[in-house]
Coordinates of C-alpha atoms and ligand atoms in Angstrom, one line a residue:
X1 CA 95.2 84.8 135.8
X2 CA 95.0 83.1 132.6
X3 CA 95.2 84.9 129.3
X4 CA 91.7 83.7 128.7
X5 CA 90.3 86.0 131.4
X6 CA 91.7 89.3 129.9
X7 CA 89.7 91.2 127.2
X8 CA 89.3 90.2 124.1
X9 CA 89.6 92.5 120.8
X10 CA 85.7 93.0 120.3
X11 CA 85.8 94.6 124.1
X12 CA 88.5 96.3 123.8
X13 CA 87.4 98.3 120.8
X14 CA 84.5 99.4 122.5
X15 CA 86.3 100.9 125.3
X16 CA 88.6 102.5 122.5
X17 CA 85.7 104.1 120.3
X18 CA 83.9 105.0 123.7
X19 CA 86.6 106.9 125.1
X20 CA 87.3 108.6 122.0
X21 CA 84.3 109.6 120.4
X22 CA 83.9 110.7 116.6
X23 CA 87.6 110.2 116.6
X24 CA 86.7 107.7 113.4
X25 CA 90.7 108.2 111.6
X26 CA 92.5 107.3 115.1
X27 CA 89.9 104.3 115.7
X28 CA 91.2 102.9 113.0
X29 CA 94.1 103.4 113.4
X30 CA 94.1 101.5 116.9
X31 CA 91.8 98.6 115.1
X32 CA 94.5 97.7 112.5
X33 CA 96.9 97.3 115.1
X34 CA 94.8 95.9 117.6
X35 CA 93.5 93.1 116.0
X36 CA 97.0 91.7 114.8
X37 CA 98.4 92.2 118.6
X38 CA 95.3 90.4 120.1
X39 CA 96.4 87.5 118.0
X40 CA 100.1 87.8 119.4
X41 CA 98.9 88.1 122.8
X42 CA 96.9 85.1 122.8
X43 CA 99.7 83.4 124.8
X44 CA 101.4 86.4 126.1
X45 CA 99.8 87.1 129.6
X46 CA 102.3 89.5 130.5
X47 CA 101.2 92.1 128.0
X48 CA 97.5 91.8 129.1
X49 CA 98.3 92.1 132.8
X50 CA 100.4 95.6 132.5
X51 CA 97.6 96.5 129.6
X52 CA 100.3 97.2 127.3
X53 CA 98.3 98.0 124.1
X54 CA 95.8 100.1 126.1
X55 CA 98.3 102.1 127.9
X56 CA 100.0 102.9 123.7
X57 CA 96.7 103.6 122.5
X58 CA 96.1 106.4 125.1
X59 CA 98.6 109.2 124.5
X60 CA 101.2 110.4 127.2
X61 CA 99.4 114.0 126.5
X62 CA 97.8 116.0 124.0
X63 CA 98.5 119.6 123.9
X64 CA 96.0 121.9 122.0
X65 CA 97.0 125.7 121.6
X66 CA 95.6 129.0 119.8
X67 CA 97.7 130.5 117.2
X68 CA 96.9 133.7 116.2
X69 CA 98.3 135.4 113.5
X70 CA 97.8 138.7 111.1
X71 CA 97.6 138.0 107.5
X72 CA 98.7 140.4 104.8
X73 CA 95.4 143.0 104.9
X74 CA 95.9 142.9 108.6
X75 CA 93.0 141.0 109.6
X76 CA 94.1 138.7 112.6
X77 CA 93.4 134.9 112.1
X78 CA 92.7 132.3 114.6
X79 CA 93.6 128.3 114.5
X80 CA 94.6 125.4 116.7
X81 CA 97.9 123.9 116.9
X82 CA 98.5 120.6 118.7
X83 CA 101.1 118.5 119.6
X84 CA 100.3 114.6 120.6
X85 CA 102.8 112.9 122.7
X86 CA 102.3 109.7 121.8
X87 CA 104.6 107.3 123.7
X88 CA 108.2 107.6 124.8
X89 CA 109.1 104.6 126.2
X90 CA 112.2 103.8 123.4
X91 CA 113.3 107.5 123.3
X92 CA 112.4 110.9 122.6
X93 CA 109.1 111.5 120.8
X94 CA 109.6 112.0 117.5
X95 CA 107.2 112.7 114.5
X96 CA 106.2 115.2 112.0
X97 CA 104.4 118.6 111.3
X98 CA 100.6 118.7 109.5
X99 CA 99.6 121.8 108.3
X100 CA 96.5 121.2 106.3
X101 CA 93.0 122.6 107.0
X102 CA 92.1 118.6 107.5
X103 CA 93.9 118.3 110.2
X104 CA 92.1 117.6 113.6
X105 CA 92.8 115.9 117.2
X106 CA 91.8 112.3 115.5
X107 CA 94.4 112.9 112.8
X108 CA 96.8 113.8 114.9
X109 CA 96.3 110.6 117.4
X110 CA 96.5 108.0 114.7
X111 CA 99.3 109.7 113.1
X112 CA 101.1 109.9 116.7
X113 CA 100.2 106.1 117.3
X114 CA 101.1 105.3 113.6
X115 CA 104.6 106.6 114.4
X116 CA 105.0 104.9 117.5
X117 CA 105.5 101.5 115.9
X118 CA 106.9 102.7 113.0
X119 CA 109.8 104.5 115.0
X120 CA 110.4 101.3 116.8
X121 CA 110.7 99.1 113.7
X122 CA 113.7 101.6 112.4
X123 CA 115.4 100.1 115.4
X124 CA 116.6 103.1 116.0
X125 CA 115.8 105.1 119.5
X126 CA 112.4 107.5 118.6
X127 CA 109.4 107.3 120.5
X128 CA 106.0 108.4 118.7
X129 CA 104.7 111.7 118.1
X130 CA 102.8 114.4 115.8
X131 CA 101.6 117.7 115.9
X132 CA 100.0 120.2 113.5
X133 CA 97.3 122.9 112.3
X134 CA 94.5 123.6 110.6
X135 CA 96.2 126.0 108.8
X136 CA 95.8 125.9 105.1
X137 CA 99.6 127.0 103.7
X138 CA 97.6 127.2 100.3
X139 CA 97.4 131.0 98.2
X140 CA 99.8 132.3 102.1
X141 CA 102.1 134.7 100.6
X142 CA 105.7 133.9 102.3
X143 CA 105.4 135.8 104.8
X144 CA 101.9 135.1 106.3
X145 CA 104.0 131.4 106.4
X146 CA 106.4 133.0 108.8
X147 CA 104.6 134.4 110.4
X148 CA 102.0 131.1 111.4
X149 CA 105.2 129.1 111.8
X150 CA 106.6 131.9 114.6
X151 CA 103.4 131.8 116.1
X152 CA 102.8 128.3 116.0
X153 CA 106.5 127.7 117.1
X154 CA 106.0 130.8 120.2
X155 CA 104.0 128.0 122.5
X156 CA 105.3 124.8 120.7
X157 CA 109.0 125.4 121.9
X158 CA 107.9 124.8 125.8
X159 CA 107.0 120.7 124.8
X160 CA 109.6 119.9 122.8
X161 CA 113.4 119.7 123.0
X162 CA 116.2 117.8 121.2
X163 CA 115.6 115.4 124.5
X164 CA 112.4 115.2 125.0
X165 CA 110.5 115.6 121.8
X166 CA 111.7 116.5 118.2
X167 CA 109.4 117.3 115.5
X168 CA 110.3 117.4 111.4
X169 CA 107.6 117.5 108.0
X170 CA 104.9 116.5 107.3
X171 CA 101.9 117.5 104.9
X172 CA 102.1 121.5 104.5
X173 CA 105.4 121.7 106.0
X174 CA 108.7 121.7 104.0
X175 CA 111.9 123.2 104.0
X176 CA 110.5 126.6 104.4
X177 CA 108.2 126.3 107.2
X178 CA 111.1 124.3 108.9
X179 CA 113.2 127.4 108.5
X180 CA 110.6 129.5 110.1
X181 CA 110.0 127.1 112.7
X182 CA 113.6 126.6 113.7
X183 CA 114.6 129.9 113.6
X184 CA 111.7 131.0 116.2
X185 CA 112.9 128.3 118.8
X186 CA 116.4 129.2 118.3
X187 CA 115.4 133.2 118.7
X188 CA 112.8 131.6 122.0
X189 CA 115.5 129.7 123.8
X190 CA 118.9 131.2 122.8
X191 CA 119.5 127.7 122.0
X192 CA 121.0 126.2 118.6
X193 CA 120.1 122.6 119.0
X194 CA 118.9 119.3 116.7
X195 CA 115.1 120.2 118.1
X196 CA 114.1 119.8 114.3
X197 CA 115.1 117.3 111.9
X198 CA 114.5 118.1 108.0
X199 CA 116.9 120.9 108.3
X200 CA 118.7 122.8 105.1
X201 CA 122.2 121.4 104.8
X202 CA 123.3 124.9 105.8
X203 CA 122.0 124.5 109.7
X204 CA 122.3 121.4 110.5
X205 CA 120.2 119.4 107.8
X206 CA 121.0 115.8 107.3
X207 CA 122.4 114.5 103.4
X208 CA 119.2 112.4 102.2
X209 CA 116.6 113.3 104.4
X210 CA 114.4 115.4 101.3
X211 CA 114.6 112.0 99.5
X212 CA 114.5 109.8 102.0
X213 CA 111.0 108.8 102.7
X214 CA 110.1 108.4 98.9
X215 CA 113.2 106.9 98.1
X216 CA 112.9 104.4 101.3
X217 CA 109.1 103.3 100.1
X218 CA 110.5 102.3 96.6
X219 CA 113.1 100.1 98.8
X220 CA 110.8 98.7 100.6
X221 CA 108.8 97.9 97.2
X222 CA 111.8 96.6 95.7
X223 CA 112.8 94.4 98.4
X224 CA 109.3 93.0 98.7
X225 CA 109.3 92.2 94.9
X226 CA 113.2 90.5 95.4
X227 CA 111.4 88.1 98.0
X228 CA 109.3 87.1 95.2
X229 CA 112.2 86.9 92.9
X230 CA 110.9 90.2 91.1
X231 CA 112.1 93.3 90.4
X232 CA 111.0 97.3 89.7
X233 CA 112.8 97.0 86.7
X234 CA 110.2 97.3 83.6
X235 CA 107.1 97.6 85.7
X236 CA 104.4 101.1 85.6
X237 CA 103.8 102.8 88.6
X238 CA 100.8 104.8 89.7
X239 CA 101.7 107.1 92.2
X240 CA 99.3 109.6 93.9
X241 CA 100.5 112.9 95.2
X242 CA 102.6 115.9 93.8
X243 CA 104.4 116.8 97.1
X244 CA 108.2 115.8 98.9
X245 CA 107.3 111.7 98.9
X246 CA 105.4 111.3 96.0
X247 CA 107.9 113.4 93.6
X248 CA 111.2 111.3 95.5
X249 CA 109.4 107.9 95.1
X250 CA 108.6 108.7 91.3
X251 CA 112.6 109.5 90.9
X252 CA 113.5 106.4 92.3
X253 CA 111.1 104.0 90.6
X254 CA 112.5 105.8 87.3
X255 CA 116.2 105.5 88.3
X256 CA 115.8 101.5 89.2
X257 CA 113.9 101.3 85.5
X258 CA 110.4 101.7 86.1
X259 CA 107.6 103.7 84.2
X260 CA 105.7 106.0 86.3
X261 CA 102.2 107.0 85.2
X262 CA 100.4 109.3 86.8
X263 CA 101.1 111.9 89.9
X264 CA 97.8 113.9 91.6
X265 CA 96.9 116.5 94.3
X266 CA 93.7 117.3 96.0
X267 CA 92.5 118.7 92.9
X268 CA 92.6 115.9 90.8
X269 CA 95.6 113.3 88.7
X270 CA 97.7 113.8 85.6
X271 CA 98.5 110.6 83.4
X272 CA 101.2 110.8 81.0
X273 CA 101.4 107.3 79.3
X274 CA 104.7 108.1 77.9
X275 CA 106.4 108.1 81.8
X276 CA 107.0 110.8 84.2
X277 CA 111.0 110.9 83.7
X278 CA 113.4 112.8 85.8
X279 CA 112.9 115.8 83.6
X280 CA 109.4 116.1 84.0
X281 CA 109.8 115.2 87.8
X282 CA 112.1 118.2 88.3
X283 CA 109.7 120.7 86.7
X284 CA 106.9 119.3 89.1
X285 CA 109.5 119.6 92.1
X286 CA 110.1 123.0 91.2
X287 CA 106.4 123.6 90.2
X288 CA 105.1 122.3 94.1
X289 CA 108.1 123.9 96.1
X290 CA 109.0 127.2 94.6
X291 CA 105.9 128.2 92.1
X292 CA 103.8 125.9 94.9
X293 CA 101.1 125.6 91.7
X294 CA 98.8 123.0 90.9
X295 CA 99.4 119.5 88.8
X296 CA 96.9 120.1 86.4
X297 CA 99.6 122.6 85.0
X298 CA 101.5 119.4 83.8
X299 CA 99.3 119.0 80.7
X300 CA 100.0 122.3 79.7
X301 CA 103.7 121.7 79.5
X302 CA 103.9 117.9 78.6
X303 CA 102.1 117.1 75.7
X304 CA 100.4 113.7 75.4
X305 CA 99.4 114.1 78.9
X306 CA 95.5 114.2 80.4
X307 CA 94.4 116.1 83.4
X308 CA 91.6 114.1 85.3
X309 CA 89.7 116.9 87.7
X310 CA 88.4 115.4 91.3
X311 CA 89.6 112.0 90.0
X312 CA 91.7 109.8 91.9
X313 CA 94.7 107.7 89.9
X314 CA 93.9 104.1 91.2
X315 CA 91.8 102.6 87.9
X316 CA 94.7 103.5 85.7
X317 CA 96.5 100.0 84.7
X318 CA 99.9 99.4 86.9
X319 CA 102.2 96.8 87.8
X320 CA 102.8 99.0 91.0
X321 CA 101.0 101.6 93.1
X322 CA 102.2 104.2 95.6
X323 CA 100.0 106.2 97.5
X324 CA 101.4 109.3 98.7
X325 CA 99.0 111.9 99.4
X326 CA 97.5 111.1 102.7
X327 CA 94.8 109.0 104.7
X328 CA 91.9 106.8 103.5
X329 CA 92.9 108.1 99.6
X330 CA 92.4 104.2 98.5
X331 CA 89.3 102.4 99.3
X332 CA 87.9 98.7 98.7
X333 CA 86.4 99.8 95.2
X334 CA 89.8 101.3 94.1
X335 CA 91.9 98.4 95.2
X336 CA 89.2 95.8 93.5
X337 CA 90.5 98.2 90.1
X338 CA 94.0 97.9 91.0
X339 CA 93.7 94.2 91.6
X340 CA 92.1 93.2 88.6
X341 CA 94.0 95.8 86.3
X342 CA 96.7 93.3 87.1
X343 CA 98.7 95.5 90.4
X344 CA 101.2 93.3 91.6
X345 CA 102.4 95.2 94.7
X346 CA 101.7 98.3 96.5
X347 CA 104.0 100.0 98.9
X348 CA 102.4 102.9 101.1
X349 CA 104.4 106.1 101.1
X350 CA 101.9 108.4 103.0
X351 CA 100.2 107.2 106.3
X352 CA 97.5 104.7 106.2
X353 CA 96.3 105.9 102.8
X354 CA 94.7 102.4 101.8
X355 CA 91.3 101.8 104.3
X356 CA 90.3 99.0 106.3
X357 CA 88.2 97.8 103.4
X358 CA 91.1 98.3 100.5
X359 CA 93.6 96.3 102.9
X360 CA 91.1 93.3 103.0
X361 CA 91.0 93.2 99.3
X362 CA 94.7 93.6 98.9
X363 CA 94.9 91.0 101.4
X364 CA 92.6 88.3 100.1
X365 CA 94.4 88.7 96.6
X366 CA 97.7 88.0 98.3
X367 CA 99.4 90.5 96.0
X368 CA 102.5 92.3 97.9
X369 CA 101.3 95.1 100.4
X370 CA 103.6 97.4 102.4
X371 CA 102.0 99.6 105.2
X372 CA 103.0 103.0 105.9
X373 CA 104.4 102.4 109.4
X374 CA 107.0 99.9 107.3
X375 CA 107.2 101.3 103.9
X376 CA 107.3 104.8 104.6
X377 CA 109.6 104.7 107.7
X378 CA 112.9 105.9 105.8
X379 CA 112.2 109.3 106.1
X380 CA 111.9 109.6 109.8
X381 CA 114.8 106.8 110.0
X382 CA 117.0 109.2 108.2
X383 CA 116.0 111.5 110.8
X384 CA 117.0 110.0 113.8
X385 CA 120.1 109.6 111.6
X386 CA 119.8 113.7 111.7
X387 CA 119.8 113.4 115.0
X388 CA 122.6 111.4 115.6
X389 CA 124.7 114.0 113.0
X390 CA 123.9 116.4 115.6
X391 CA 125.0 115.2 118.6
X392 CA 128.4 114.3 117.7
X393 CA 128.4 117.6 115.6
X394 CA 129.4 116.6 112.8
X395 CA 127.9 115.5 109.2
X396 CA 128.1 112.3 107.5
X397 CA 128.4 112.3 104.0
X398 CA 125.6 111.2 101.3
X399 CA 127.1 108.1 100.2
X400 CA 127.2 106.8 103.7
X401 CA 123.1 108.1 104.1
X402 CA 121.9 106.2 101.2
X403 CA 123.5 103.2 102.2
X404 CA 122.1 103.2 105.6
X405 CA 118.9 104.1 104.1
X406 CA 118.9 100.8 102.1
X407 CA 120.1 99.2 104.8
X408 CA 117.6 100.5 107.3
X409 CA 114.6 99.6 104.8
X410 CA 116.0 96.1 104.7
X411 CA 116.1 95.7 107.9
X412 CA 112.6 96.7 108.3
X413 CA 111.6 94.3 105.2
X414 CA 113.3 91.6 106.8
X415 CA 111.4 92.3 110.8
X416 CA 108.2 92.5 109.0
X417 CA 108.6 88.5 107.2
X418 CA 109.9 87.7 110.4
X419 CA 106.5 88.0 112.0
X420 CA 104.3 88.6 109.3
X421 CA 105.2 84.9 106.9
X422 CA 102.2 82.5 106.6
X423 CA 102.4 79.2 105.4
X424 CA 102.6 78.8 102.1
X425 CA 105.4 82.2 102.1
X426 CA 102.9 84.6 101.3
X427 CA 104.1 87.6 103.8
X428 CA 101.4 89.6 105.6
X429 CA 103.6 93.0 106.2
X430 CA 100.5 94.3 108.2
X431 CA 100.8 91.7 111.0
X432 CA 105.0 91.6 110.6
X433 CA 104.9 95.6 111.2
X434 CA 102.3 95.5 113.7
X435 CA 104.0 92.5 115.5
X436 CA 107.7 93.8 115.1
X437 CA 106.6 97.6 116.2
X438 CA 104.9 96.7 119.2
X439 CA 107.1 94.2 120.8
X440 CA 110.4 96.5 121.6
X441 CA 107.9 99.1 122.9
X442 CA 106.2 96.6 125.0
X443 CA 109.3 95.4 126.5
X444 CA 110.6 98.4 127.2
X445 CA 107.4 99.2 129.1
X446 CA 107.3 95.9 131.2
X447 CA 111.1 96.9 131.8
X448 CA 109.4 100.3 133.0
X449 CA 106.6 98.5 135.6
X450 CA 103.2 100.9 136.2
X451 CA 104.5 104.2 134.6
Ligands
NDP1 P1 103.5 117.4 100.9 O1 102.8 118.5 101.6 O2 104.8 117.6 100.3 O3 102.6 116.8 99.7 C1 101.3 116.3 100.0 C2 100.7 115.9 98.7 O4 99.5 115.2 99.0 C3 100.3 117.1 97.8 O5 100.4 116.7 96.5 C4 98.9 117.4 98.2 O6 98.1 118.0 97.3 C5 98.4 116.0 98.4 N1 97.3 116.0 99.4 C6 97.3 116.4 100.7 N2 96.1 116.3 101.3 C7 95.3 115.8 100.3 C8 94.0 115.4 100.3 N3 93.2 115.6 101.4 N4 93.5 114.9 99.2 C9 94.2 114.7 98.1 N5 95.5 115.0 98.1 C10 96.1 115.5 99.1 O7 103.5 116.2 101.9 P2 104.4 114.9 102.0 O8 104.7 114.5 100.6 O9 105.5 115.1 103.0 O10 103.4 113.9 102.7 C11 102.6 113.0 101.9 C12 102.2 111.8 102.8 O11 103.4 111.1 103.2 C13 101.4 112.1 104.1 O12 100.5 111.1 104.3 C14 102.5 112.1 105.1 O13 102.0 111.8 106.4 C15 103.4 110.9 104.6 N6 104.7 110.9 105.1 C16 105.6 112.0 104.9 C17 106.9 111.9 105.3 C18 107.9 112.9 105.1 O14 109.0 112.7 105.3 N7 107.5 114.1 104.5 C19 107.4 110.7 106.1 C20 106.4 109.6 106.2 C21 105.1 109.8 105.7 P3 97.7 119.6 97.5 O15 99.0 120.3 97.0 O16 96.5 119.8 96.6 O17 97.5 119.8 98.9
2IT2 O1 105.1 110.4 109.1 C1 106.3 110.5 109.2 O2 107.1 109.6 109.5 C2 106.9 111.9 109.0 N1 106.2 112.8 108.7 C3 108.4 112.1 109.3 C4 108.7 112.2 110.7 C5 110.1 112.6 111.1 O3 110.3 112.9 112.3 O4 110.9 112.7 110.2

């Protein structure tokens, strides 16, 4: 059968949004990806005939469970925990924790399919996964926290295992809740094993993985701007969010010498036009993880500084923008501002933050763009590195981390321009991610046959 005689993407889009109905952040999810693989598999029949891509964009399973719990005036609360096993053809599934009254099935899907080509461009073996709540951590004393993750964790340890699926952060869930979460499957199974990453140091943790994924997107920026013959150096940087990547991305854009501007959370962004330095970055850290307040306390501490309520950061004037809050936070109006305030690249530390519309308009003014399945994929590289540490039992030390993590985000910088170059030398990381992502899974699952 010729390739011709296989669906095309317009079909296969339709079978996607039928079969998935009102699932509008995993649809598009599936479209970004789909429509650079169509173009792949133009002259790749192979892939058609074992429906490769169809066969990824329908999770192994999705399991959905009750969690109850009893808050603090004893009332007993009610919410729904999944986990979506995405794919695990290249290993273990492997993905984070949402906690955030946002989150839903849809969410979960695209993140879990996000993850499964972003685990395969690490190189290293992960297959894709998330899970999550719509549990809102926000005003939970610390132990109403507990006592969600125990619950939570009481029918999540029966799907996962350091074999078969191993979970880690994500929005709502940091060190703490990992603590709770860990210590419930350890007290379930009678079983210390790596089935979390994003450990403290003292159980198992890995060196670098707090950093890791902010640190890895201002990499990924930085090696995008070196294949221009640019640099971080002297350049502003809007970044959006307050939490782990957001506060790790704005250290490192400061350490290689740029100015960072503004920082946000759901209730609105701070700007401080003199730069967010390290000082000021470790008051916020402290401010998110131990006082767990809200950004517009900045201005109150750092004079010189304005608080802009249900605002977004994006029509503030940068050389670079990170957005590191979560999905669809950037639309096509906001990145027409960022464009023509002069943005000359923007690297995605949270997942598909920029929408369909916003990538177009980066696109079309070829200035530098880094996905989130590329940019952001040094925090769950350093946690297959985690892993790794434990297995062989042992801890590597965090000189060697931080140079694989530079290592590993070069190597991803270089995969994407391997597919993703146009003529002319403009890079398309979109298509290079997409491309590079799907191919190892794919081959593993022809390697497979009908599984
Ligand atoms: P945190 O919970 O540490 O921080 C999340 C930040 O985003 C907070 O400032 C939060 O504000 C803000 N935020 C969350 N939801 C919304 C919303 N609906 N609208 C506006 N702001 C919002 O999470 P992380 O820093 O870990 O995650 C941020 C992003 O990075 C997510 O997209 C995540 O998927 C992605 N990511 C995280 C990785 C990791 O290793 N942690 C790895 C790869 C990607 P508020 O306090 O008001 O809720
Ligand atoms: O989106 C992500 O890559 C994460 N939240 C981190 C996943 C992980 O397993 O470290």
């Amino acid at each position: 059968m010729a390739v011709s005689d296989h669906v095309d993407l317009a079909t296969f889009m339709e079978g996607v949004k039928k079969r998935n109905p009102g699932q509008t952040e995993f649809i598009q999810a599936v479209h970004e990806v789909a429509q650079d693989i169509f173009e792949f598999m133009s002259d790749k029949v192979e892939y058609h005939e074992a429906q490769i891509l169809r066969r990824i964009a329908e999770p192994d399973r999705v399991v959905s469970f009750r969690v109850c719990w009893e808050d603090d005036n004893h009332n007993i609360r009610v919410q729904r925990g999944w986990r979506v096993q995405n794919n695990n053809a290249i290993g273990p599934y492997k993905g984070g924790i949402r906690f955030h009254p946002s989150v839903t099935e849809s969410v979960l899907k695209f993140l879990a399919f996000e993850q499964t080509f972003k685990n395969s461009l690490t190189g290293l073996p992960m297959g894709g996964g998330k899970g999550g709540a719509n549990f809102n951590p926000r005003g939970k004393s610390d132990g109403e926290v507990m006592r969600f993750c125990q619950s939570f964790m009481s029918e999540l340890y029966r799907h996962i295992g350091p074999n078969t699926d191993v979970p880690a952060g994500d929005i709502g869930v940091g060190g703490r809740e990992i603590g709770y979460m860990f210590g419930q499957y350890k007290r379930l199974t009678n079983r210390w094993e790596g089935v979390l990453t994003g450990k403290g140091q003292e159980y198992g943790g890995s060196q670098m993985r707090p950093e890791a994924t902010g640190y890895g997107a201002v990499y990924f920026l930085q090696n995008m701007l070196k294949h221009q013959g640019n640099d971080v150096e002297g350049h502003s940087a809007v970044i959006s969010g307050s939490g782990n990547v957001a506060t790790h991305a704005a250290e490192k854009i400061t350490q290689l010498g740029g100015k960072v501007l503004t920082l946000s959370d759901s209730g609105g962004f701070i700007h401080d036009p003199d730069g967010i330095d390290q000082e000021k970055i470790d008051w916020v850290k402290h401010l998110k993880t131990v006082e767990r307040g809200r950004i517009s306390e900045y201005v109150d501490e750092f004079k010189g500084a304005t608080y802009h309520e249900g605002k977004r950061p994006w029509d503030v004037a940068c050389d670079l923008a990170l957005p590191c809050a979560t999905q669809n936070e950037l639309n096509e109006d906001e990145a027409k501002s960022l464009v023509s305030n002069g943005c000359k690249g923007v690297s995605e530390g949270a997942n598909m933050p920029t929408t369909l519309e916003g990538v177009k308009v980066f696109h079309d003014a070829k200035i530098l763009y880094g996905p989130g399945k590329a940019a952001n994929a040094g925090g769950v590289a350093v946690s297959g590195l985690e892993m790794s540490q434990n297995s062989e039992r042992i801890s590597w030390n965090q000189e060697r981390l931080g140079d694989m993590l530079t290592d590993l985000m070069e190597g991803i910088h270089e995969k994407c321009t391997e597919y993703g170059e146009q003529d002319g030398g403009y890079v398309d990381y979109v298509k290079g991610a997409n491309i590079a992502g799907f191919k190892k899974v794919a081959d593993a699952m022809l390697a497979f046959g009908v599984v």
